[in-house]
mmCIF file with all atom_site columns, C-alpha atoms in Angstrom:
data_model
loop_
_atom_site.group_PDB
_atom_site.id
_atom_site.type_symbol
_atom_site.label_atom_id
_atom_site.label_alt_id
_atom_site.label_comp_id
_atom_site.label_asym_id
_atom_site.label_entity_id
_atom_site.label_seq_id
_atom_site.pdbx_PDB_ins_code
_atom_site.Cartn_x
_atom_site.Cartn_y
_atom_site.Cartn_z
_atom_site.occupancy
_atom_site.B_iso_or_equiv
_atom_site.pdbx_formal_charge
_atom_site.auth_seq_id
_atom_site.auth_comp_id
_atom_site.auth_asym_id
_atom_site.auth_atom_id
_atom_site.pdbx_PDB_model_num
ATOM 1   C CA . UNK A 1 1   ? -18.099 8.699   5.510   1.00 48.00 ? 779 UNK A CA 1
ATOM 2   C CA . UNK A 1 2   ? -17.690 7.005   2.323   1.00 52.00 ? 780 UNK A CA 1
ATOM 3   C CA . UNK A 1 3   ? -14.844 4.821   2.081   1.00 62.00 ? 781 UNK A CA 1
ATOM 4   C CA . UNK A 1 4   ? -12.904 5.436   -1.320  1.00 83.00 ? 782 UNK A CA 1
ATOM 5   C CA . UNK A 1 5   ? -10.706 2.172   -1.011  1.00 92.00 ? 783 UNK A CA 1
ATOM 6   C CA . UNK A 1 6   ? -11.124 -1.268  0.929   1.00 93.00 ? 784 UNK A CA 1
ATOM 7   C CA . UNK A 1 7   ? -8.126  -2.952  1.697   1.00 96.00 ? 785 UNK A CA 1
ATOM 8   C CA . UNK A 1 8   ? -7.938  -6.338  2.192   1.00 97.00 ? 786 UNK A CA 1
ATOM 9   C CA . UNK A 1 9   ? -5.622  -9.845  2.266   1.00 98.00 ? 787 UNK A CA 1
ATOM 10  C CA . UNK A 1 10  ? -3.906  -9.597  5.508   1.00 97.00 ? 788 UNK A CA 1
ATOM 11  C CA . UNK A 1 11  ? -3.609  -12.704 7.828   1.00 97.00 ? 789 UNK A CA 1
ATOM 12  C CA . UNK A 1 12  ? -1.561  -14.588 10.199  1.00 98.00 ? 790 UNK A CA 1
ATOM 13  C CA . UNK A 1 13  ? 1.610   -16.276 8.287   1.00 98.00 ? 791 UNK A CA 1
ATOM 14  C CA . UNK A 1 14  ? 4.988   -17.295 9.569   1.00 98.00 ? 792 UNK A CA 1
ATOM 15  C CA . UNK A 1 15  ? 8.594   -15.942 9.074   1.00 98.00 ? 793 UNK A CA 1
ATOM 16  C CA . UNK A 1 16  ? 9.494   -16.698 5.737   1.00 98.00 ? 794 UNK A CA 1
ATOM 17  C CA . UNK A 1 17  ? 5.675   -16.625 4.345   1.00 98.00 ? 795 UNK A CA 1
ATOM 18  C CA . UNK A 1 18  ? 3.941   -14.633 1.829   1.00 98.00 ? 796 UNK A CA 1
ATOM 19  C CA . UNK A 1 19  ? 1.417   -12.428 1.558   1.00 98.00 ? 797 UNK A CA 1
ATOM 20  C CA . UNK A 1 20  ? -0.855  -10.281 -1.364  1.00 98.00 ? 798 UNK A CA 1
ATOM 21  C CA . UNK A 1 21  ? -2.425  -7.158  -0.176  1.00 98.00 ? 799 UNK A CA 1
ATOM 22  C CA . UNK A 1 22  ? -5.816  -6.128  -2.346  1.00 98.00 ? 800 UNK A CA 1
ATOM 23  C CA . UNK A 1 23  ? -6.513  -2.175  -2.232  1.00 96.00 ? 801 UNK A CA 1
ATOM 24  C CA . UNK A 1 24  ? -9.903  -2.023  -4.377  1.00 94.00 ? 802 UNK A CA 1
ATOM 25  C CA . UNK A 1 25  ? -11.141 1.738   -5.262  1.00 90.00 ? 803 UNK A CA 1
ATOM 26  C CA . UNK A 1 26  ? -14.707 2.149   -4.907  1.00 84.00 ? 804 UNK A CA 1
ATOM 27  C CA . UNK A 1 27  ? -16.161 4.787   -7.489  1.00 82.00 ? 805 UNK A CA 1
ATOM 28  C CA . UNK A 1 28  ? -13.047 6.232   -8.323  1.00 80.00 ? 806 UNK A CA 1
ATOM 29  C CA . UNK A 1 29  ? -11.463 4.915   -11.088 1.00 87.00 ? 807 UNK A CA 1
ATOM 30  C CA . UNK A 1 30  ? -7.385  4.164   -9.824  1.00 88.00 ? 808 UNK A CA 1
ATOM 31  C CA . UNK A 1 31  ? -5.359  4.487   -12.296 1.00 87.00 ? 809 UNK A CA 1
ATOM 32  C CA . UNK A 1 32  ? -6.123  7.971   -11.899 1.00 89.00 ? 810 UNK A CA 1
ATOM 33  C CA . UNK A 1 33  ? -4.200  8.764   -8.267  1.00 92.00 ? 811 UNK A CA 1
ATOM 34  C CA . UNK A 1 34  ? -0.540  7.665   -7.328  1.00 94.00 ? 812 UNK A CA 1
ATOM 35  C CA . UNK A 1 35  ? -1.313  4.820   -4.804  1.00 95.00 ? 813 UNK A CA 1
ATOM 36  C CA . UNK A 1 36  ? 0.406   4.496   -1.547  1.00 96.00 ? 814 UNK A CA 1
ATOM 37  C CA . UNK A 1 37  ? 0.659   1.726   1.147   1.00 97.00 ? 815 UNK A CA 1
ATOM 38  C CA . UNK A 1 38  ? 1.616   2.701   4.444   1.00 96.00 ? 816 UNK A CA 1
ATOM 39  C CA . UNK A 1 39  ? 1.914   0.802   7.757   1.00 97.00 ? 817 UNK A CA 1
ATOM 40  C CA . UNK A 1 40  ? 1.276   1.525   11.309  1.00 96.00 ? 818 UNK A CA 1
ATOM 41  C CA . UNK A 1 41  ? 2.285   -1.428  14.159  1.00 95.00 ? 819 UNK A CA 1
ATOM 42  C CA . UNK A 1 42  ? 1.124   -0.821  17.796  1.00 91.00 ? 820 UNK A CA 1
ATOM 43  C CA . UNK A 1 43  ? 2.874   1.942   19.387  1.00 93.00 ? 821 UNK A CA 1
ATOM 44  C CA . UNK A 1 44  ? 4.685   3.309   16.376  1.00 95.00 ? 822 UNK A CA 1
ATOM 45  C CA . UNK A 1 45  ? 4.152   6.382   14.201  1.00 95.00 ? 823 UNK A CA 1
ATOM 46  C CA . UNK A 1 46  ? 2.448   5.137   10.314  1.00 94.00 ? 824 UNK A CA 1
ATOM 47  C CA . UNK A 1 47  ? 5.565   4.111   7.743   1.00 95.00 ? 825 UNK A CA 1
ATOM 48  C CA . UNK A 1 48  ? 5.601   4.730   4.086   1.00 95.00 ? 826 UNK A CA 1
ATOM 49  C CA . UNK A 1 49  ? 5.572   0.948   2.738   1.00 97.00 ? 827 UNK A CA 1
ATOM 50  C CA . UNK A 1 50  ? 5.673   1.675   -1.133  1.00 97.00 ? 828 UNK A CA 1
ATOM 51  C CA . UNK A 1 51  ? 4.234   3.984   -3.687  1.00 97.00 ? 829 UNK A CA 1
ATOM 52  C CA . UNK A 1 52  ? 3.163   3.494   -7.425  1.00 96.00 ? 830 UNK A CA 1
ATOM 53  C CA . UNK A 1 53  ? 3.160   6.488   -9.623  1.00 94.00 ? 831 UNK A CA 1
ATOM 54  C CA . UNK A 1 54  ? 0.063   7.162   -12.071 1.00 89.00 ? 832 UNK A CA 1
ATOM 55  C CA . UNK A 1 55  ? 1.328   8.225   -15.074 1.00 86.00 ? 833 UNK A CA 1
ATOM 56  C CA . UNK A 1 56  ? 3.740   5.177   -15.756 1.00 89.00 ? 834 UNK A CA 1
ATOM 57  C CA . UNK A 1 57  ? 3.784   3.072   -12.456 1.00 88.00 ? 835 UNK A CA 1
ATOM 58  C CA . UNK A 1 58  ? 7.139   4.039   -11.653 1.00 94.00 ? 836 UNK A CA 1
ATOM 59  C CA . UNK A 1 59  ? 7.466   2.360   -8.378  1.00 96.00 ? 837 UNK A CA 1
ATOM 60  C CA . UNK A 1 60  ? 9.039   3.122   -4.439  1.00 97.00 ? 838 UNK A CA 1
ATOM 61  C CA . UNK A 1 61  ? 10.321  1.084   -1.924  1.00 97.00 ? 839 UNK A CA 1
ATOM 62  C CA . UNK A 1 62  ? 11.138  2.121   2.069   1.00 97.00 ? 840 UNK A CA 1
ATOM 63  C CA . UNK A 1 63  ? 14.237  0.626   2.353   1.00 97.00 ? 841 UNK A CA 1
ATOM 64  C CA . UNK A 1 64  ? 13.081  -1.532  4.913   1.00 96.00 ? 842 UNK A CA 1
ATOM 65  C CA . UNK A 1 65  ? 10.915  -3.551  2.445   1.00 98.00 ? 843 UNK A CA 1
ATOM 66  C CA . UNK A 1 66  ? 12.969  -3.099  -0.549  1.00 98.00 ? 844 UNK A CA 1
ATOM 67  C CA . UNK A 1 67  ? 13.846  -6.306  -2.289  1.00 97.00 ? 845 UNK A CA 1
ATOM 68  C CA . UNK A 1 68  ? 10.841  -8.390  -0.914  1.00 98.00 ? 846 UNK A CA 1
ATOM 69  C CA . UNK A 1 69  ? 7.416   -6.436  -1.300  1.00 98.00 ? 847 UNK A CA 1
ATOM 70  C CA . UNK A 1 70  ? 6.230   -5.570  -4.645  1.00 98.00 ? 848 UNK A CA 1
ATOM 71  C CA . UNK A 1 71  ? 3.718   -2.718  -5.608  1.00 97.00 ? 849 UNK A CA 1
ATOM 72  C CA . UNK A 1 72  ? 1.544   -3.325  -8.683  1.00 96.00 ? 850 UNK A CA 1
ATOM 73  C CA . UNK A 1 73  ? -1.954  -1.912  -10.697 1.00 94.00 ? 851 UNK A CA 1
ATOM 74  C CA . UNK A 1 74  ? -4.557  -3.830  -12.476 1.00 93.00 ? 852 UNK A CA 1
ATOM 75  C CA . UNK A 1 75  ? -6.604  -1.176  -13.904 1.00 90.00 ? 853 UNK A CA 1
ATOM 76  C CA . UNK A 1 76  ? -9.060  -3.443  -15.330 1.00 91.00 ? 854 UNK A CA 1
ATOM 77  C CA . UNK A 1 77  ? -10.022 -4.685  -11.380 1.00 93.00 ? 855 UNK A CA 1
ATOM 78  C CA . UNK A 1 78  ? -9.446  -0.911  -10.433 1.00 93.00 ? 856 UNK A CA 1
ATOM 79  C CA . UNK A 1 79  ? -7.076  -2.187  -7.927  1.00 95.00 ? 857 UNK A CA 1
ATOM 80  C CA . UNK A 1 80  ? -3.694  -2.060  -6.208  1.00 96.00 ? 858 UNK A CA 1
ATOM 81  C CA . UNK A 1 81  ? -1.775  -5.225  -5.114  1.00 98.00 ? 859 UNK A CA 1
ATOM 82  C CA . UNK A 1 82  ? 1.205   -5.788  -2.607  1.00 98.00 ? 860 UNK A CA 1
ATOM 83  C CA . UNK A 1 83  ? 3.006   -8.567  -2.796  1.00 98.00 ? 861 UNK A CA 1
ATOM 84  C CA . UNK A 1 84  ? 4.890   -9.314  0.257   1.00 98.00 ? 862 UNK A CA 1
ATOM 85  C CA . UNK A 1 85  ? 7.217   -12.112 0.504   1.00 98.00 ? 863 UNK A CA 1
ATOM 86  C CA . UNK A 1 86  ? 10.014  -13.329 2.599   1.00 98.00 ? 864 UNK A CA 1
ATOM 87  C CA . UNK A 1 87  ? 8.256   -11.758 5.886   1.00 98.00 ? 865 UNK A CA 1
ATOM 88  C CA . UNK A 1 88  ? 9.410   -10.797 8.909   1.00 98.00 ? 866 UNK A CA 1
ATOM 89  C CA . UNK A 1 89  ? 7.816   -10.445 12.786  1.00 97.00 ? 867 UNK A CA 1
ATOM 90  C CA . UNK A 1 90  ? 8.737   -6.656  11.749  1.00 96.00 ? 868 UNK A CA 1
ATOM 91  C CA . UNK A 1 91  ? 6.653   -6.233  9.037   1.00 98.00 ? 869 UNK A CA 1
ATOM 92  C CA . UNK A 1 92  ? 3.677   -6.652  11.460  1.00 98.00 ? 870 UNK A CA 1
ATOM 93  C CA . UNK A 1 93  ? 1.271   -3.939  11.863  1.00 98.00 ? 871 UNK A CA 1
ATOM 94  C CA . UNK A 1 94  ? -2.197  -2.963  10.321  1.00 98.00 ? 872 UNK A CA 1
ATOM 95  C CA . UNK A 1 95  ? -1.822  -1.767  6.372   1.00 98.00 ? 873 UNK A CA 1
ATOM 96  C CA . UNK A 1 96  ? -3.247  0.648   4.790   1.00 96.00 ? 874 UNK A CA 1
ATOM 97  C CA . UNK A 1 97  ? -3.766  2.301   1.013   1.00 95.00 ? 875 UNK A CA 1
ATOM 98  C CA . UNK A 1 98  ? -4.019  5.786   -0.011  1.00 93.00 ? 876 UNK A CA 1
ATOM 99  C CA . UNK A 1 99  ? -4.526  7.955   -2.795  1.00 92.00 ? 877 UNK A CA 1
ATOM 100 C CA . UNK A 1 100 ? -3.129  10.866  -4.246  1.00 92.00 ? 878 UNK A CA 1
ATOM 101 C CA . UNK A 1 101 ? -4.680  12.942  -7.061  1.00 90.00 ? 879 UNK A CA 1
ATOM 102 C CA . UNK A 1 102 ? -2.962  12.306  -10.239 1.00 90.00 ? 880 UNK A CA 1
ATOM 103 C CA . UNK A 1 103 ? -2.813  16.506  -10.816 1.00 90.00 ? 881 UNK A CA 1
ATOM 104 C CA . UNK A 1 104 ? -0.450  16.518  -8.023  1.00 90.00 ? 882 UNK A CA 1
ATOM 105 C CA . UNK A 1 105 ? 2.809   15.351  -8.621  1.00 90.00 ? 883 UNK A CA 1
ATOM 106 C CA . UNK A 1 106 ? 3.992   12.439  -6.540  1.00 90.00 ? 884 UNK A CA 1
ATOM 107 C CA . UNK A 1 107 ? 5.172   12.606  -2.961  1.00 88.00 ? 885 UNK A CA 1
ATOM 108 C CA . UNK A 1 108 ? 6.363   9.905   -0.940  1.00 90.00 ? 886 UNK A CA 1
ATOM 109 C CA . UNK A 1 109 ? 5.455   11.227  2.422   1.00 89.00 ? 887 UNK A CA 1
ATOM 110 C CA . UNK A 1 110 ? 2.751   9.320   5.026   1.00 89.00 ? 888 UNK A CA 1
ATOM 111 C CA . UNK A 1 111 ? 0.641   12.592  4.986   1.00 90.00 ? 889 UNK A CA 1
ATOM 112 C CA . UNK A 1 112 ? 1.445   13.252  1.127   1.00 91.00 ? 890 UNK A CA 1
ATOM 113 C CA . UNK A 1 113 ? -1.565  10.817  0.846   1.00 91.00 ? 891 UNK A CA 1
ATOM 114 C CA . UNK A 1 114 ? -5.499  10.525  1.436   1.00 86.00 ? 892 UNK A CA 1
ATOM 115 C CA . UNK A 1 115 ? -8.286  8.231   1.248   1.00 80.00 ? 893 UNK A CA 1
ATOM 116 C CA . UNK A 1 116 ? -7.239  5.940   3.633   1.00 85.00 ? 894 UNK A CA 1
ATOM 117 C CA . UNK A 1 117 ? -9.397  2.761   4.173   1.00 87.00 ? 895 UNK A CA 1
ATOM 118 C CA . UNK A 1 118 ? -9.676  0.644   7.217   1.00 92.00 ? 896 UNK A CA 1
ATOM 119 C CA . UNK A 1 119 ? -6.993  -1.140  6.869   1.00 95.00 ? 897 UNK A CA 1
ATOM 120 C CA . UNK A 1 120 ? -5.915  -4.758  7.059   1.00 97.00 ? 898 UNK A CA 1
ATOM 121 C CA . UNK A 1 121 ? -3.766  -6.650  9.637   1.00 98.00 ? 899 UNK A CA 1
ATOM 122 C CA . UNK A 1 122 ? -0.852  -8.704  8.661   1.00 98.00 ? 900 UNK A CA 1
ATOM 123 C CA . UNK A 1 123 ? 0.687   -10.372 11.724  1.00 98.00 ? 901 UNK A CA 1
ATOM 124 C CA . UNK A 1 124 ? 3.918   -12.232 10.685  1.00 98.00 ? 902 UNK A CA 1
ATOM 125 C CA . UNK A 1 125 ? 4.526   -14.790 14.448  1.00 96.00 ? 903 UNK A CA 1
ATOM 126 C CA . UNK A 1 126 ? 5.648   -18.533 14.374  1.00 94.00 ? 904 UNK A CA 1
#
């Protein structure tokens, strides 16, 4: 199966640390699709993380990250970042990025989203 995006830029980093998630599209060009990230720790269902719209990068939060992760485009590198700072040992789990087609208009929901790469693992531990 061909892999649309590669995520990458997870790690092991301590309470407090920072973090800068990479989703790179592969033969798709991304400013074309809404972008999500979602999150999935062991044992627990996948979360909607944060969302950027296409058409003007309007941007969404959960409410659980709101305030200290931060969604943005570079369309020139045809990728999506996620800046995450101020972590917590909550925010562990394995993250993922997905697209939505840019004819559809945006939904925020985990399975409003496609694409999905393998992932990356941020583990936030002292």
């Amino acid at each position: 199966q061909v892999q649309l995006v590669v995520e990458s830029g997870g790690g092991l980093v301590q309470p407090g640390g920072s973090l800068r998630l990479s989703c790179a599209a592969s033969g798709r060009l991304i400013r074309s699709y809404h972008v999500a990230w979602i999150r999935q720790a062991p044992g627990k269902e996948r979360e909607f993380v944060s969302a950027i719209r296409w058409s003007d990068d309007n941007t969404y939060y959960s409410d659980s990250v709101k305030g200290r992760f931060t969604i943005s485009r570079d369309n020139v590198k045809n990728t999506v970042y996620l800046q995450m700072n101020s972590l917590k040992p909550e925010d562990t789990a394995v993250y993922y990025c997905g697209l939505r087609s840019a004819t559809l208009a945006l939904q925020l929901g985990v399975l409003d989203f496609s694409a999905w790469g393998q992932g990356t693992q941020v583990t936030v531990s002292s």
